[in-house]
Short mmCIF file of C-alpha atoms in Angstrom, two decimals:
data_model
loop_
_atom_site.label_atom_id
_atom_site.label_comp_id
_atom_site.label_asym_id
_atom_site.label_seq_id
_atom_site.Cartn_x
_atom_site.Cartn_y
_atom_site.Cartn_z
CA MET Z 1 -79.47 35.29 -65.75
CA THR Z 2 -77.14 32.40 -65.06
CA SER Z 3 -74.74 32.78 -62.23
CA VAL Z 4 -71.26 31.43 -62.84
CA MET Z 5 -69.40 29.75 -59.87
CA ILE Z 6 -65.68 30.27 -59.54
CA ASP Z 7 -63.88 27.77 -57.39
CA GLU Z 8 -61.52 29.68 -55.11
CA PRO Z 9 -58.27 27.96 -54.05
CA ALA Z 10 -58.57 26.48 -50.52
CA PRO Z 11 -56.56 28.33 -48.04
CA ALA Z 12 -53.25 26.57 -47.16
CA VAL Z 13 -53.52 24.43 -43.97
CA PRO Z 14 -50.65 25.26 -41.62
CA ALA Z 15 -48.64 22.28 -40.30
CA ARG Z 16 -50.07 20.90 -37.11
CA ALA Z 17 -48.00 21.79 -34.14
CA GLY Z 18 -48.27 18.08 -33.10
CA ASP Z 19 -46.01 17.23 -35.99
CA ARG Z 20 -43.04 19.28 -34.32
CA ARG Z 21 -44.06 18.22 -30.71
CA GLY Z 22 -41.10 16.75 -29.24
CA LEU Z 23 -38.64 17.30 -31.99
CA VAL Z 24 -36.06 18.89 -29.77
CA VAL Z 25 -36.14 15.81 -27.66
CA VAL Z 26 -35.71 13.53 -30.56
CA LEU Z 27 -32.69 15.50 -31.74
CA LEU Z 28 -31.09 15.61 -28.35
CA ALA Z 29 -31.88 11.79 -27.92
CA GLY Z 30 -30.07 11.07 -31.17
CA LEU Z 31 -27.15 13.30 -30.20
CA LEU Z 32 -26.81 11.43 -26.85
CA ALA Z 33 -26.92 8.11 -28.43
CA ALA Z 34 -24.13 9.09 -30.73
CA VAL Z 35 -21.85 10.45 -28.06
CA LEU Z 36 -22.49 7.39 -25.89
CA ALA Z 37 -21.57 5.10 -28.71
CA GLY Z 38 -18.78 7.03 -30.25
CA HIS Z 39 -17.09 9.13 -27.58
CA ARG Z 40 -13.80 7.48 -28.07
CA ALA Z 41 -13.75 8.68 -31.63
CA VAL Z 42 -13.72 12.40 -30.47
CA PRO Z 43 -10.31 13.73 -30.91
CA ASN Z 44 -8.45 14.02 -27.67
CA VAL Z 45 -7.44 17.64 -28.21
CA HIS Z 46 -6.28 19.35 -25.02
CA GLY Z 47 -7.52 16.23 -23.12
CA PHE Z 48 -11.33 16.82 -24.23
CA GLY Z 49 -11.62 13.33 -25.51
CA SER Z 50 -10.25 11.94 -22.47
CA LEU Z 51 -12.52 13.95 -20.19
CA LEU Z 52 -15.56 12.80 -22.25
CA ASP Z 53 -14.48 9.17 -21.90
CA SER Z 54 -14.27 9.62 -18.16
CA VAL Z 55 -17.73 11.08 -17.75
CA SER Z 56 -19.47 8.74 -20.01
CA PRO Z 57 -21.21 6.69 -17.35
CA LEU Z 58 -22.81 9.85 -16.06
CA LEU Z 59 -24.21 10.73 -19.50
CA GLY Z 60 -26.88 8.18 -18.72
CA LEU Z 61 -28.55 10.68 -16.25
CA ALA Z 62 -29.65 12.54 -19.37
CA VAL Z 63 -31.93 9.64 -20.33
CA PRO Z 64 -34.52 10.14 -17.65
CA ALA Z 65 -34.28 13.90 -18.04
CA LEU Z 66 -35.24 13.38 -21.92
CA ALA Z 67 -38.05 10.82 -21.14
CA LEU Z 68 -39.53 13.56 -18.78
CA GLY Z 69 -39.33 16.03 -21.70
CA ALA Z 70 -40.97 13.77 -23.97
CA LEU Z 71 -43.78 13.13 -21.43
CA LEU Z 72 -44.39 16.79 -20.83
CA ARG Z 73 -44.58 17.24 -24.73
CA ARG Z 74 -46.92 14.34 -24.89
CA SER Z 75 -45.04 13.09 -27.76
CA ARG Z 76 -44.98 9.36 -28.33
CA ARG Z 77 -42.37 9.82 -31.11
CA ALA Z 78 -40.04 11.62 -28.69
CA LEU Z 79 -40.51 8.96 -26.01
CA LEU Z 80 -39.78 6.24 -28.45
CA ALA Z 81 -36.55 8.07 -29.62
CA VAL Z 82 -35.24 8.04 -25.98
CA VAL Z 83 -35.15 4.36 -25.92
CA LEU Z 84 -32.16 4.51 -28.32
CA PRO Z 85 -29.65 6.18 -25.92
CA ALA Z 86 -31.10 4.15 -23.09
CA VAL Z 87 -30.17 0.92 -24.92
CA VAL Z 88 -26.73 2.20 -25.98
CA TRP Z 89 -25.98 3.18 -22.22
CA ALA Z 90 -27.21 -0.01 -20.99
CA LEU Z 91 -25.05 -2.14 -23.48
CA ALA Z 92 -21.99 -0.02 -22.50
CA HIS Z 93 -22.33 0.44 -18.81
CA GLY Z 94 -25.23 -1.61 -17.51
CA GLY Z 95 -23.04 -4.70 -16.83
CA ALA Z 96 -21.64 -2.89 -13.93
CA TRP Z 97 -24.76 -3.12 -11.99
CA LEU Z 98 -25.13 -7.06 -12.50
CA PRO Z 99 -24.43 -9.16 -9.41
CA PRO Z 100 -20.55 -9.56 -9.15
CA ALA Z 101 -19.12 -12.72 -10.61
CA GLY Z 102 -16.35 -13.11 -8.00
CA SER Z 103 -16.86 -15.91 -5.47
CA GLY Z 104 -14.84 -18.62 -3.68
CA PRO Z 105 -12.44 -18.58 -0.77
CA THR Z 106 -10.22 -15.47 -0.39
CA GLY Z 107 -6.47 -15.99 -0.02
CA ILE Z 108 -5.32 -12.49 0.31
CA ARG Z 109 -7.02 -9.04 0.62
CA VAL Z 110 -5.56 -5.68 -0.48
CA ALA Z 111 -6.64 -1.95 -0.19
CA SER Z 112 -5.44 1.35 -1.46
CA GLN Z 113 -6.13 4.86 -0.32
CA ASN Z 114 -4.94 8.33 -1.28
CA LEU Z 115 -4.61 10.09 2.24
CA ARG Z 116 -4.53 13.62 0.95
CA ALA Z 117 -1.60 15.72 1.47
CA GLY Z 118 -1.92 17.64 4.63
CA ASN Z 119 -4.40 15.20 6.29
CA PRO Z 120 -4.77 16.29 9.84
CA ASP Z 121 -5.49 12.84 11.12
CA PRO Z 122 -4.24 10.09 8.69
CA ALA Z 123 -4.54 7.42 11.35
CA ALA Z 124 -8.38 8.00 11.35
CA THR Z 125 -8.35 7.67 7.51
CA VAL Z 126 -6.66 4.27 7.38
CA ALA Z 127 -8.27 2.74 10.46
CA PRO Z 128 -11.42 1.38 8.69
CA LEU Z 129 -9.02 -0.35 6.11
CA ALA Z 130 -6.96 -2.06 8.91
CA ARG Z 131 -10.32 -3.16 10.48
CA SER Z 132 -11.43 -4.54 7.11
CA GLY Z 133 -9.00 -7.31 7.29
CA ALA Z 134 -6.63 -6.20 4.48
CA ASP Z 135 -3.28 -8.01 4.33
CA LEU Z 136 -1.86 -5.30 2.19
CA ILE Z 137 -2.55 -1.53 2.27
CA ALA Z 138 -1.15 0.82 -0.40
CA LEU Z 139 -1.07 4.43 0.53
CA GLN Z 140 -0.41 7.56 -1.50
CA GLU Z 141 0.27 11.06 -0.37
CA VAL Z 142 1.88 9.82 2.73
CA ASP Z 143 3.56 12.65 4.90
CA ASP Z 144 4.74 10.61 8.00
CA GLY Z 145 4.11 6.98 8.12
CA ASP Z 146 4.90 6.77 11.88
CA ARG Z 147 1.63 8.81 12.44
CA LEU Z 148 -0.77 6.09 10.91
CA GLY Z 149 -0.74 3.58 13.74
CA LEU Z 150 -0.31 0.54 11.53
CA ARG Z 151 2.98 -0.98 12.83
CA GLN Z 152 1.44 -3.31 15.34
CA ARG Z 153 -0.99 -4.94 12.70
CA TYR Z 154 1.36 -4.41 9.62
CA PRO Z 155 4.95 -4.86 10.82
CA HIS Z 156 6.43 -4.78 7.15
CA ARG Z 157 6.71 -1.50 5.15
CA ALA Z 158 8.08 -0.40 1.93
CA ALA Z 159 8.19 3.24 1.16
CA VAL Z 160 9.52 5.62 -1.55
CA SER Z 161 8.78 9.46 -1.50
CA THR Z 162 4.96 9.83 -0.80
CA VAL Z 163 4.04 6.17 -1.61
CA ALA Z 164 4.07 3.44 0.86
CA LEU Z 165 3.02 -0.39 1.08
CA TRP Z 166 2.07 -1.92 4.53
CA SER Z 167 1.92 -5.67 4.82
CA ARG Z 168 1.08 -8.32 7.39
CA TYR Z 169 3.58 -10.47 5.61
CA PRO Z 170 7.32 -10.14 5.01
CA ILE Z 171 8.55 -7.73 2.00
CA THR Z 172 11.58 -9.52 0.71
CA ASP Z 173 12.57 -6.91 -1.91
CA SER Z 174 11.49 -3.27 -2.91
CA ALA Z 175 12.67 -0.62 -5.20
CA GLY Z 176 11.36 2.75 -6.78
CA VAL Z 177 9.56 2.66 -10.03
CA ASP Z 178 10.16 5.39 -12.63
CA THR Z 179 6.78 6.69 -13.96
CA GLY Z 180 8.14 9.70 -15.90
CA LEU Z 181 7.42 12.22 -13.21
CA GLY Z 182 10.95 13.45 -12.83
CA TRP Z 183 10.76 12.16 -9.19
CA THR Z 184 9.84 8.58 -7.87
CA ARG Z 185 6.29 8.23 -7.05
CA GLY Z 186 5.83 4.39 -7.31
CA LEU Z 187 7.38 1.31 -5.81
CA ARG Z 188 7.63 -2.33 -6.62
CA ALA Z 189 7.59 -4.74 -3.71
CA VAL Z 190 7.96 -8.58 -3.45
CA VAL Z 191 5.70 -9.88 -0.77
CA ALA Z 192 6.15 -13.41 0.73
CA THR Z 193 2.49 -14.53 1.43
CA PRO Z 194 1.51 -17.70 2.85
CA HIS Z 195 0.44 -18.81 -0.58
CA GLY Z 196 3.49 -17.81 -2.59
CA GLU Z 197 5.40 -14.83 -3.90
CA LEU Z 198 3.34 -11.81 -4.93
CA VAL Z 199 4.51 -8.73 -6.75
CA VAL Z 200 2.89 -5.48 -5.78
CA TYR Z 201 3.11 -2.10 -7.39
CA ALA Z 202 1.96 0.85 -5.16
CA VAL Z 203 1.78 3.92 -7.37
CA HIS Z 204 0.51 7.36 -7.77
CA LEU Z 205 0.51 8.55 -11.38
CA GLY Z 206 0.51 12.14 -12.66
CA SER Z 207 -2.54 14.49 -12.07
CA ALA Z 208 -4.97 15.15 -15.00
CA ARG Z 209 -6.59 18.56 -15.26
CA ALA Z 210 -8.89 19.92 -17.82
CA GLY Z 211 -6.92 21.00 -20.88
CA ASP Z 212 -3.78 19.32 -19.30
CA THR Z 213 -3.44 15.48 -19.29
CA ALA Z 214 0.01 14.96 -21.01
CA THR Z 215 1.80 14.22 -17.87
CA ARG Z 216 -0.75 11.90 -16.72
CA ASP Z 217 -0.82 10.15 -19.97
CA GLU Z 218 2.97 9.59 -20.02
CA THR Z 219 2.87 8.19 -16.56
CA VAL Z 220 0.17 5.66 -17.62
CA ARG Z 221 2.50 4.48 -20.43
CA ALA Z 222 5.37 4.37 -18.35
CA LEU Z 223 3.66 2.15 -15.78
CA ALA Z 224 2.48 -0.18 -18.53
CA ARG Z 225 6.02 -0.35 -19.87
CA ALA Z 226 7.13 -1.42 -16.36
CA VAL Z 227 4.35 -4.03 -15.96
CA ARG Z 228 5.02 -5.50 -19.45
CA ALA Z 229 8.64 -5.98 -18.64
CA ASP Z 230 7.94 -7.64 -15.23
CA ARG Z 231 8.30 -11.38 -15.37
CA ALA Z 232 6.38 -12.04 -12.00
CA GLU Z 233 3.60 -14.64 -12.49
CA ARG Z 234 1.36 -13.00 -9.83
CA LEU Z 235 1.26 -9.22 -9.76
CA VAL Z 236 -1.12 -6.48 -8.34
CA VAL Z 237 -1.22 -2.86 -9.03
CA LEU Z 238 -2.75 -0.63 -6.29
CA GLY Z 239 -2.96 3.11 -6.36
CA ASP Z 240 -4.31 6.42 -7.47
CA LEU Z 241 -3.74 6.38 -11.30
CA ASN Z 242 -5.67 9.53 -11.91
CA THR Z 243 -7.37 7.80 -14.80
CA ALA Z 244 -10.84 6.29 -15.20
CA THR Z 245 -11.31 2.74 -16.60
CA THR Z 246 -13.54 4.23 -19.41
CA ASP Z 247 -10.78 6.72 -20.46
CA ARG Z 248 -9.04 5.70 -23.64
CA VAL Z 249 -5.73 6.43 -22.02
CA PHE Z 250 -6.22 3.57 -19.67
CA THR Z 251 -5.98 1.12 -22.56
CA PRO Z 252 -2.32 0.22 -22.13
CA LEU Z 253 -2.94 -0.99 -18.70
CA THR Z 254 -6.18 -2.94 -19.37
CA ARG Z 255 -4.47 -4.77 -22.23
CA LEU Z 256 -1.95 -6.13 -19.68
CA LEU Z 257 -3.92 -6.48 -16.31
CA GLY Z 258 -7.43 -7.28 -15.13
CA ASP Z 259 -9.65 -4.84 -13.20
CA ALA Z 260 -10.67 -6.37 -9.89
CA HIS Z 261 -13.75 -4.15 -9.44
CA ALA Z 262 -15.02 -4.71 -12.98
CA GLU Z 263 -14.93 -8.51 -12.48
CA ALA Z 264 -15.63 -8.88 -8.76
CA GLY Z 265 -17.17 -5.59 -7.68
CA GLN Z 266 -20.79 -4.00 -8.50
CA GLY Z 267 -21.65 -0.52 -9.65
CA PHE Z 268 -19.16 2.06 -10.93
CA GLY Z 269 -16.98 2.08 -7.90
CA PHE Z 270 -16.53 5.84 -7.96
CA THR Z 271 -13.91 7.16 -5.66
CA TRP Z 272 -13.41 10.88 -6.15
CA PRO Z 273 -14.22 13.32 -4.83
CA SER Z 274 -15.20 11.51 -1.55
CA ALA Z 275 -18.26 13.51 -0.70
CA VAL Z 276 -19.97 12.83 -3.98
CA PRO Z 277 -17.73 10.73 -6.22
CA VAL Z 278 -18.21 11.02 -9.92
CA THR Z 279 -15.43 9.08 -11.36
CA ARG Z 280 -12.79 6.28 -10.33
CA PRO Z 281 -9.17 7.12 -10.39
CA ASP Z 282 -8.29 4.64 -7.69
CA HIS Z 283 -7.75 1.07 -8.82
CA VAL Z 284 -6.83 -2.59 -8.11
CA LEU Z 285 -5.35 -4.15 -11.26
CA TYR Z 286 -4.00 -7.63 -11.36
CA ARG Z 287 -2.76 -10.63 -13.26
CA GLY Z 288 -2.11 -14.40 -12.28
CA LEU Z 289 -4.78 -14.31 -9.52
CA THR Z 290 -8.67 -14.69 -9.42
CA PRO Z 291 -10.61 -11.84 -7.88
CA THR Z 292 -13.16 -12.97 -5.36
CA ALA Z 293 -14.41 -9.61 -4.26
CA ALA Z 294 -14.03 -5.89 -4.74
CA GLY Z 295 -15.55 -2.70 -3.26
CA VAL Z 296 -15.23 0.83 -2.11
CA VAL Z 297 -14.80 2.04 1.49
CA ARG Z 298 -15.55 5.68 2.48
CA THR Z 299 -12.82 6.88 4.88
CA PRO Z 300 -12.67 10.01 6.93
CA ARG Z 301 -10.27 13.11 6.39
CA THR Z 302 -9.48 12.63 2.73
CA ASP Z 303 -10.89 13.55 -0.69
CA HIS Z 304 -10.67 9.86 -1.90
CA ARG Z 305 -12.64 6.81 -1.06
CA ALA Z 306 -10.46 3.61 -0.65
CA VAL Z 307 -10.62 0.53 -2.98
CA THR Z 308 -10.46 -2.96 -1.65
CA ALA Z 309 -10.24 -6.34 -3.33
CA GLY Z 310 -9.84 -10.04 -2.50
CA PHE Z 311 -8.04 -12.67 -4.49
CA ARG Z 312 -7.51 -16.36 -4.38
CA TRP Z 313 -4.49 -18.35 -5.84
#
């Protein structure tokens, strides 16, 4: 008898688990790269886009986390995918960590500090700034200027509401600046420095909170209008602007003024909250000068670190 062999179909081979290994990491890496590259395209509904802009430098912290996930999954594909957000982050924010470009002799030094309302010892807060050699100190949330102990070293002062400017050089003119808050929380002063006349804005713009940035946004635009209309050749803006430089809302100011920290500082220059800062609402902006140095000073008794900068004519 002749036997007949019947070929049976081979059983289906399930997809190897390795084909899917690291797939979640790959997808997250792609999403992170897209957010880093296009966060300004996210609609600014209830201030969400503005918030995303502000924290965009911190999103780089997700890159090593994703790389660790790829290593744990032993996925070469996932590890290669993590390179994409790493490159996008480096292109967008890596330049902040390069050696500062500012150099040369410094003609004038400035500083700005939010003292924090109700500060129990504001004199202790400003003391490091006075010791730093700053020629001009702008302060926000000032309760009582006489408690600061600055008179001897800074004999000239201009103040309006809770904002003040202390100067080693004569202040020849000062006036309040309307930033659209309904009460004056900014001033414009003309300082007679040994190098020439310098216009200084000391301001505290409206606060921004999650889901509510409309007031802050309007104060940024109001300050930009004031600066645009100002004919001063040399001008400096000092203060708590409640806006990060990466925030799209900041654009009206960056179109008009340079950022001293971006050009003469190093790192992100975060100032708030003081203990573990995650953003930089405090700024030194300028025109008609050349920044030679910029930095951040940790000061006691307040929730903001101070910002400093040096300029030459």
